[in-house]
Short mmCIF file of C-alpha atoms in Angstrom, two decimals:
data_model
loop_
_atom_site.label_atom_id
_atom_site.label_comp_id
_atom_site.label_asym_id
_atom_site.label_seq_id
_atom_site.Cartn_x
_atom_site.Cartn_y
_atom_site.Cartn_z
CA MET T 1 -33.84 9.94 -6.84
CA LEU T 2 -30.12 9.49 -7.48
CA PHE T 3 -28.37 6.79 -5.49
CA GLU T 4 -26.30 8.13 -2.61
CA ARG T 5 -23.68 5.65 -1.53
CA PRO T 6 -23.79 4.82 2.20
CA ASP T 7 -20.70 5.27 4.32
CA ASP T 8 -18.04 2.55 4.35
CA ASP T 9 -19.13 1.14 7.72
CA THR T 10 -22.64 0.52 6.35
CA LEU T 11 -21.20 -1.12 3.25
CA TYR T 12 -18.92 -3.30 5.36
CA ASP T 13 -21.92 -4.45 7.41
CA ALA T 14 -23.67 -5.33 4.15
CA LEU T 15 -20.57 -7.24 3.03
CA ILE T 16 -20.45 -9.28 6.25
CA ALA T 17 -24.18 -10.04 5.99
CA ARG T 18 -23.94 -10.67 2.21
CA ARG T 19 -26.94 -8.39 1.68
CA ALA T 20 -27.83 -7.49 -1.90
CA ASP T 21 -29.10 -3.99 -0.97
CA TYR T 22 -26.32 -2.27 -2.92
CA GLU T 23 -25.76 -4.83 -5.67
CA GLY T 24 -24.19 -3.10 -8.65
CA GLN T 25 -23.93 0.21 -6.81
CA ALA T 26 -20.81 -0.47 -4.72
CA TYR T 27 -17.93 -2.95 -4.77
CA VAL T 28 -15.39 -3.99 -2.16
CA CYS T 29 -11.69 -3.91 -3.04
CA VAL T 30 -9.48 -6.11 -0.85
CA LYS T 31 -6.02 -4.61 -0.37
CA THR T 32 -4.39 -7.84 0.82
CA THR T 33 -5.38 -9.85 -2.27
CA GLY T 34 -5.65 -7.15 -4.94
CA ILE T 35 -9.11 -8.30 -6.02
CA PHE T 36 -12.53 -6.64 -6.00
CA CYS T 37 -15.83 -8.38 -5.29
CA ARG T 38 -19.56 -7.95 -5.06
CA LEU T 39 -20.80 -7.29 -1.53
CA THR T 40 -22.58 -10.64 -1.74
CA CYS T 41 -19.42 -12.61 -2.54
CA PRO T 42 -19.43 -15.98 -0.71
CA ALA T 43 -15.67 -15.88 -0.16
CA ARG T 44 -14.14 -15.42 3.30
CA LYS T 45 -14.66 -11.86 4.45
CA PRO T 46 -11.66 -9.51 4.74
CA LYS T 47 -10.87 -7.44 7.81
CA ARG T 48 -12.37 -3.96 7.84
CA GLU T 49 -8.98 -2.26 7.62
CA ASN T 50 -8.16 -4.20 4.44
CA THR T 51 -11.16 -2.99 2.47
CA VAL T 52 -11.81 -0.09 0.09
CA PHE T 53 -15.30 0.58 -1.29
CA LEU T 54 -15.72 2.04 -4.78
CA ASP T 55 -18.81 2.87 -6.81
CA THR T 56 -17.99 1.35 -10.18
CA ILE T 57 -16.15 -1.52 -11.79
CA ALA T 58 -14.14 1.00 -13.78
CA ALA T 59 -12.95 2.69 -10.57
CA CYS T 60 -11.91 -0.68 -9.13
CA MET T 61 -9.88 -1.65 -12.19
CA HIS T 62 -8.37 1.81 -12.62
CA SER T 63 -7.20 1.50 -9.00
CA GLY T 64 -5.32 -1.70 -9.88
CA PHE T 65 -7.75 -4.33 -8.52
CA ARG T 66 -8.71 -7.38 -10.57
CA PRO T 67 -12.15 -9.07 -10.60
CA CYS T 68 -12.87 -11.93 -8.23
CA ARG T 69 -13.16 -15.32 -9.95
CA ARG T 70 -15.69 -16.53 -7.40
CA CYS T 71 -18.40 -13.86 -7.42
CA ARG T 72 -17.47 -12.59 -10.93
CA PRO T 73 -18.41 -8.91 -10.53
CA LEU T 74 -18.02 -8.28 -14.28
CA GLU T 75 -21.04 -10.49 -14.95
CA GLN T 76 -24.33 -8.60 -14.80
CA PRO T 77 -27.82 -9.67 -15.91
CA GLY T 78 -29.82 -7.85 -18.56
CA ARG T 79 -27.01 -6.36 -20.62
CA GLU T 80 -26.05 -6.85 -24.24
CA PRO T 81 -24.97 -10.46 -24.95
CA VAL T 82 -21.74 -9.34 -26.65
CA VAL T 83 -20.38 -8.17 -23.28
CA ASP T 84 -20.88 -11.52 -21.57
CA GLU T 85 -19.62 -13.42 -24.60
CA LEU T 86 -16.35 -11.49 -24.80
CA LEU T 87 -15.77 -11.58 -21.05
CA ALA T 88 -16.22 -15.35 -21.14
CA ARG T 89 -13.71 -15.60 -23.99
CA LEU T 90 -11.28 -13.35 -22.15
CA ASP T 91 -11.49 -15.67 -19.16
CA SER T 92 -11.16 -18.88 -21.15
CA GLU T 93 -8.51 -17.62 -23.60
CA PRO T 94 -5.98 -15.67 -21.47
CA GLU T 95 -3.31 -15.91 -24.18
CA ALA T 96 -5.44 -14.41 -26.98
CA ARG T 97 -4.33 -11.11 -28.52
CA TRP T 98 -7.48 -9.01 -28.50
CA SER T 99 -6.67 -6.39 -31.15
CA GLU T 100 -9.43 -4.75 -33.17
CA ASP T 101 -8.41 -6.93 -36.12
CA GLU T 102 -8.86 -10.00 -33.93
CA LEU T 103 -12.36 -8.84 -32.96
CA VAL T 104 -13.23 -8.41 -36.64
CA ARG T 105 -11.77 -11.83 -37.44
CA ARG T 106 -14.06 -13.37 -34.83
CA GLY T 107 -17.11 -11.65 -36.21
CA PHE T 108 -17.42 -8.67 -33.84
CA ASP T 109 -17.77 -5.02 -34.80
CA PRO T 110 -15.20 -3.06 -32.72
CA SER T 111 -17.42 0.04 -32.50
CA THR T 112 -20.38 -2.00 -31.25
CA VAL T 113 -18.15 -3.74 -28.70
CA ARG T 114 -16.73 -0.43 -27.50
CA ARG T 115 -20.17 1.15 -26.96
CA ALA T 116 -21.63 -1.97 -25.32
CA PHE T 117 -18.81 -2.22 -22.78
CA LYS T 118 -18.91 1.50 -22.01
CA ARG T 119 -22.64 1.28 -21.30
CA ALA T 120 -22.34 -1.86 -19.19
CA LEU T 121 -19.07 -1.34 -17.30
CA GLY T 122 -17.96 2.25 -17.84
CA MET T 123 -14.83 1.14 -19.68
CA THR T 124 -14.04 -0.48 -23.00
CA PHE T 125 -13.20 -4.13 -23.62
CA HIS T 126 -9.64 -3.19 -24.49
CA ASP T 127 -9.34 -1.19 -21.23
CA ILE T 128 -10.15 -4.40 -19.34
CA VAL T 129 -7.70 -6.44 -21.41
CA ARG T 130 -4.90 -3.92 -20.79
CA TYR T 131 -5.42 -3.67 -17.06
CA ILE T 132 -5.41 -7.44 -16.68
CA ARG T 133 -2.27 -7.76 -18.79
CA LEU T 134 -0.51 -4.89 -17.02
CA GLY T 135 -1.03 -6.63 -13.71
CA GLY T 136 0.65 -9.68 -15.18
CA ALA T 137 3.44 -7.53 -16.59
CA ALA T 138 4.16 -6.09 -13.13
CA ARG T 139 4.59 -9.58 -11.74
CA GLN T 140 6.80 -10.64 -14.67
CA LEU T 141 9.11 -7.65 -14.26
CA ALA T 142 9.41 -8.26 -10.54
CA ASP T 143 10.50 -11.82 -11.40
CA GLY T 144 13.22 -10.56 -13.76
CA ALA T 145 11.56 -10.52 -17.18
CA ARG T 146 12.89 -8.14 -19.83
CA VAL T 147 10.88 -4.95 -20.39
CA ILE T 148 10.39 -5.76 -24.08
CA ASP T 149 9.01 -9.22 -23.23
CA ALA T 150 6.60 -7.81 -20.67
CA GLN T 151 5.58 -5.11 -23.14
CA ILE T 152 4.74 -7.65 -25.84
CA GLU T 153 2.99 -9.92 -23.34
CA ALA T 154 0.81 -7.00 -22.23
CA GLY T 155 -0.23 -6.43 -25.84
CA TYR T 156 1.58 -3.13 -26.47
CA GLU T 157 3.34 -2.61 -29.79
CA SER T 158 4.60 0.82 -28.72
CA PRO T 159 7.25 0.95 -25.95
CA SER T 160 6.19 4.50 -25.05
CA GLY T 161 2.55 3.46 -24.71
CA PHE T 162 3.53 0.57 -22.48
CA ARG T 163 5.71 2.79 -20.26
CA THR T 164 2.93 5.35 -19.88
CA ALA T 165 0.30 2.76 -18.98
CA PHE T 166 2.62 0.89 -16.62
CA GLN T 167 3.63 4.09 -14.84
CA ARG T 168 -0.02 4.98 -14.35
CA LEU T 169 -0.65 1.57 -12.83
CA VAL T 170 2.33 1.10 -10.49
CA GLY T 171 3.86 4.56 -10.28
CA LYS T 172 7.26 4.02 -11.90
CA ALA T 173 8.74 3.15 -15.26
CA PRO T 174 8.98 -0.59 -16.08
CA ALA T 175 12.79 -0.70 -16.00
CA LEU T 176 12.74 0.34 -12.35
CA SER T 177 10.82 -2.84 -11.49
CA GLN T 178 13.08 -5.32 -13.27
CA ASN T 179 14.57 -8.00 -11.04
CA ARG T 180 13.21 -6.14 -8.05
CA GLU T 181 10.61 -7.21 -5.56
CA LEU T 182 7.68 -4.82 -5.49
CA LEU T 183 7.16 -2.82 -2.31
CA PHE T 184 3.72 -2.71 -0.75
CA ALA T 185 2.16 0.09 1.27
CA ASP T 186 -0.76 0.15 3.66
CA TRP T 187 -1.93 2.21 6.62
CA PHE T 188 -3.31 1.48 10.06
CA ASP T 189 -4.78 3.60 12.82
CA THR T 190 -2.95 4.57 16.01
CA PRO T 191 -3.89 6.84 18.94
CA LEU T 192 -1.85 9.56 17.20
CA GLY T 193 -3.47 9.15 13.80
CA PRO T 194 -2.88 6.82 10.83
CA MET T 195 0.61 5.54 10.07
CA ILE T 196 1.84 4.46 6.63
CA ALA T 197 3.96 1.31 6.41
CA VAL T 198 5.97 0.30 3.31
CA ALA T 199 7.54 -3.15 3.15
CA ASP T 200 8.59 -5.97 0.89
CA ARG T 201 7.96 -9.58 1.87
CA THR T 202 10.92 -9.62 4.26
CA TYR T 203 11.73 -6.12 5.57
CA LEU T 204 10.03 -2.93 6.68
CA HIS T 205 11.37 0.04 4.70
CA LEU T 206 9.30 2.95 6.00
CA LEU T 207 6.92 3.80 8.83
CA GLU T 208 5.65 7.37 9.06
CA PHE T 209 2.64 9.34 10.24
CA HIS T 210 0.31 9.97 7.32
CA ASP T 211 0.49 13.77 7.51
CA ARG T 212 4.27 14.12 7.63
CA LYS T 213 5.10 16.80 5.06
CA ALA T 214 8.19 14.97 3.85
CA LEU T 215 6.30 11.70 3.19
CA PRO T 216 5.86 12.16 -0.61
CA SER T 217 9.56 12.92 -1.10
CA GLU T 218 10.49 10.03 1.23
CA LEU T 219 8.43 7.61 -0.86
CA GLU T 220 10.00 8.88 -4.06
CA ALA T 221 13.51 8.59 -2.64
CA LEU T 222 12.79 5.09 -1.34
CA GLN T 223 11.63 3.88 -4.75
CA LYS T 224 14.74 5.31 -6.40
CA ARG T 225 17.03 3.78 -3.81
CA VAL T 226 15.62 0.25 -4.09
CA ARG T 227 14.86 0.65 -7.82
CA SER T 228 11.34 -0.66 -7.43
CA SER T 229 7.76 0.55 -7.18
CA VAL T 230 5.19 0.83 -4.41
CA ALA T 231 1.80 -0.81 -4.82
CA ILE T 232 -1.19 -0.85 -2.49
CA GLY T 233 -1.25 -4.03 -0.47
CA ARG T 234 0.00 -5.96 2.54
CA THR T 235 2.80 -8.32 3.42
CA PRO T 236 3.39 -10.30 6.63
CA VAL T 237 5.91 -7.61 7.63
CA ILE T 238 3.18 -4.93 7.63
CA ASP T 239 0.93 -7.20 9.67
CA GLN T 240 3.78 -7.72 12.16
CA ILE T 241 4.58 -4.04 12.61
CA GLU T 242 0.90 -3.13 12.97
CA ALA T 243 0.60 -5.66 15.80
CA GLU T 244 3.81 -4.43 17.46
CA ILE T 245 2.80 -0.77 17.19
CA ARG T 246 -0.55 -1.63 18.77
CA ASP T 247 1.24 -3.37 21.62
CA TYR T 248 3.59 -0.40 21.98
CA PHE T 249 0.71 2.07 22.38
CA GLU T 250 -0.98 -0.27 24.85
CA GLY T 251 2.20 -0.37 26.95
CA ARG T 252 2.93 -4.06 26.37
CA LEU T 253 5.99 -3.71 24.11
CA THR T 254 9.23 -1.73 24.30
CA VAL T 255 11.48 -3.66 21.89
CA PHE T 256 10.47 -4.06 18.23
CA LYS T 257 11.32 -7.30 16.41
CA THR T 258 10.10 -6.46 12.90
CA PRO T 259 13.04 -6.91 10.46
CA LEU T 260 14.16 -3.54 9.11
CA ALA T 261 15.70 -2.39 5.84
CA LEU T 262 17.96 0.48 6.91
CA GLY T 263 18.97 2.34 3.76
CA GLY T 264 21.04 5.19 5.13
CA THR T 265 24.75 5.96 4.98
CA PRO T 266 27.11 4.20 7.43
CA PHE T 267 27.11 7.32 9.62
CA GLU T 268 23.29 7.53 9.61
CA LYS T 269 23.03 3.86 10.51
CA HIS T 270 25.45 4.46 13.39
CA VAL T 271 23.29 7.32 14.68
CA TRP T 272 20.11 5.26 14.35
CA ALA T 273 21.69 2.41 16.29
CA LYS T 274 22.47 4.87 19.09
CA LEU T 275 18.85 6.02 19.04
CA VAL T 276 17.59 2.46 19.38
CA ASP T 277 19.89 2.00 22.38
CA ILE T 278 18.13 4.80 24.33
CA PRO T 279 15.88 2.99 26.83
CA VAL T 280 12.14 3.63 26.86
CA GLY T 281 11.31 6.50 29.21
CA GLN T 282 14.70 8.20 28.80
CA THR T 283 15.92 11.01 26.54
CA ARG T 284 19.22 12.40 25.29
CA ALA T 285 20.12 16.06 24.86
CA ASP T 286 23.55 15.71 23.25
CA LEU T 287 23.88 12.53 21.26
CA ALA T 288 26.95 13.78 19.38
CA ARG T 289 28.89 14.22 22.64
CA GLU T 290 27.72 10.81 23.83
CA MET T 291 29.14 9.41 20.61
CA GLU T 292 32.39 11.19 21.56
CA ARG T 293 32.16 13.25 18.39
CA PRO T 294 30.87 16.72 19.42
CA GLU T 295 32.04 18.19 16.11
CA VAL T 296 29.31 16.31 14.19
CA VAL T 297 26.31 17.69 16.07
CA ARG T 298 24.72 19.02 12.86
CA ALA T 299 25.33 15.75 11.04
CA VAL T 300 23.63 13.93 13.90
CA GLY T 301 20.66 16.27 13.54
CA ARG T 302 20.45 15.54 9.81
CA ALA T 303 20.62 11.80 10.50
CA ASN T 304 17.71 12.15 12.91
CA GLY T 305 15.73 13.95 10.21
CA ALA T 306 16.59 11.25 7.64
CA ASN T 307 15.06 8.53 9.82
CA GLN T 308 12.09 6.94 8.00
CA LEU T 309 11.08 4.52 10.76
CA ALA T 310 9.10 6.59 13.24
CA ILE T 311 8.83 5.23 16.80
CA ILE T 312 10.92 2.13 15.94
CA VAL T 313 14.07 4.22 15.53
CA PRO T 314 13.12 6.62 18.34
CA CYS T 315 14.37 10.01 17.22
CA HIS T 316 11.57 11.44 19.40
CA ARG T 317 13.82 10.72 22.40
CA ILE T 318 16.28 13.43 21.36
CA LEU T 319 15.91 16.83 23.06
CA GLY T 320 17.57 20.18 22.46
CA ALA T 321 20.88 20.99 24.16
CA ASP T 322 18.91 22.92 26.82
CA GLY T 323 16.52 20.00 27.37
CA SER T 324 13.65 21.51 25.41
CA LEU T 325 11.50 19.80 22.77
CA THR T 326 13.03 20.21 19.34
CA GLY T 327 11.73 19.59 15.84
CA TYR T 328 10.02 16.30 15.07
CA GLY T 329 8.73 15.26 11.63
CA GLY T 330 5.50 13.94 13.08
CA GLY T 331 4.83 17.19 14.97
CA LEU T 332 5.92 18.38 18.42
CA TRP T 333 2.55 17.44 19.91
CA ARG T 334 3.17 13.81 18.94
CA LYS T 335 6.71 13.95 20.32
CA GLN T 336 5.41 15.21 23.65
CA TRP T 337 2.71 12.52 23.72
CA LEU T 338 5.20 9.75 22.95
CA LEU T 339 7.61 10.87 25.67
CA ARG T 340 4.84 11.06 28.26
CA HIS T 341 3.55 7.66 27.19
CA GLU T 342 7.00 6.11 27.54
CA GLU T 343 7.50 7.70 30.95
CA LYS T 344 4.29 6.01 32.10
CA VAL T 345 5.40 2.66 30.63
CA ARG T 346 8.76 2.92 32.40
CA ALA T 347 7.13 3.88 35.71
CA GLN T 348 4.70 0.97 35.42
CA ALA T 349 7.56 -1.44 34.72
CA LYS T 350 9.41 -0.22 37.86
CA MET T 351 6.30 -0.70 39.99
CA GLU T 352 5.93 -4.27 38.71
CA GLU T 353 9.60 -4.98 39.48
CA THR T 354 9.23 -3.84 43.10
CA ALA T 355 5.84 -5.43 43.65
#
C-alpha cells in the first residue's frame, strides 16, 4: 500500500512527541530559521504557525530550506556509502569546489555519484551543493558583495546560469539584492482569513488579506521599489504586527505601534496620515473636503487604493459621498465586518469610561 501522508496537524503532533512513525516520509521546514528537520529532531520545537511539512528532502531544498545540523536529515541508514561519504566531505570542506573534475580527482565516478544521490535523496550531489551555495550567495549580496564574487563563490562559471538559479531561489535577479536587506514574508490567521505580512528587520512594508486580487502586483511593485527580494521567513516586526492584529480583533488595541515603511508619494502619505487620524468607530464620507482640497477627490480615492497596510492604515473607514459602503480591496464583506467590530470597541470603551 502506498504511503499517504497524514494531515499537517497529525505531523505536528508527531513532531512535538518526537515519534518516529513517519521517519523518512515527511520533514518539517521551519520558516523562522530556514532549516528543515526530521520529525524526531531533539531541537526546540517551533510554533505550529512557523512550520511547513514536505514529503521529500528534495522538496525541502527546492523550497529554499537547508538541512538541520543537529538531526542531520540528509543522513539515512542503508544507502550506498558514496552518498554518506560525499555528504560528510561537503560538511567538513565547505570551501571545496565540487566540479565533476574534482570528483574524478578524488576517485569518484560522476555518473555513479549522480545515480546514487538521485536514488537516495531525489536530487543530485551537485543540486545539493548549488542550493547550499546559493543560500550563501543571497546572504553575501544582501551584505553588499559584488554579483560576480557571489557568482564565483556559488560555483557558477556562467553568469546567466547563476542569474537563472538565483532567480528561482529568491525570486529576483542578483543585482536587485545587492546592498539591500532581504524582505521576509509570512502569514497568520485572523477572524477574516489569513493575512500576509512583508517586513525587513526594522519596518513593516505590506499587510494584506491573502486573497486580495492586487496582491501579486503589489509584491512585485514592492520588490522593485526597494530593489530587493522577498523570501519566506519571519522577523521581529512580523511577530509584533501579528500580536497587535490579534489584540485589535480581540478589542484590546486601537493604536498600532509597529514601525512602518511608507513607500508612497508625498500626497499618498498625506492621505494615509489623515486615514490614521480617523478614530476607531468613526468613518469619513468626504476626506478630500476635510483636507480642504475638494478638487482632488479622485486622487484621494487612488491613494486609498494604493494603501498596502490593511487595517493599520484604515482605508476601510472611508465611505461613499452618500454614506454607503464603497470599494475595498479586501472585499466589502470584510469592510462591513471591520466597521461593525470597531463600533463595538468604541461603545465598549465609552461604557468603561462612564462605569
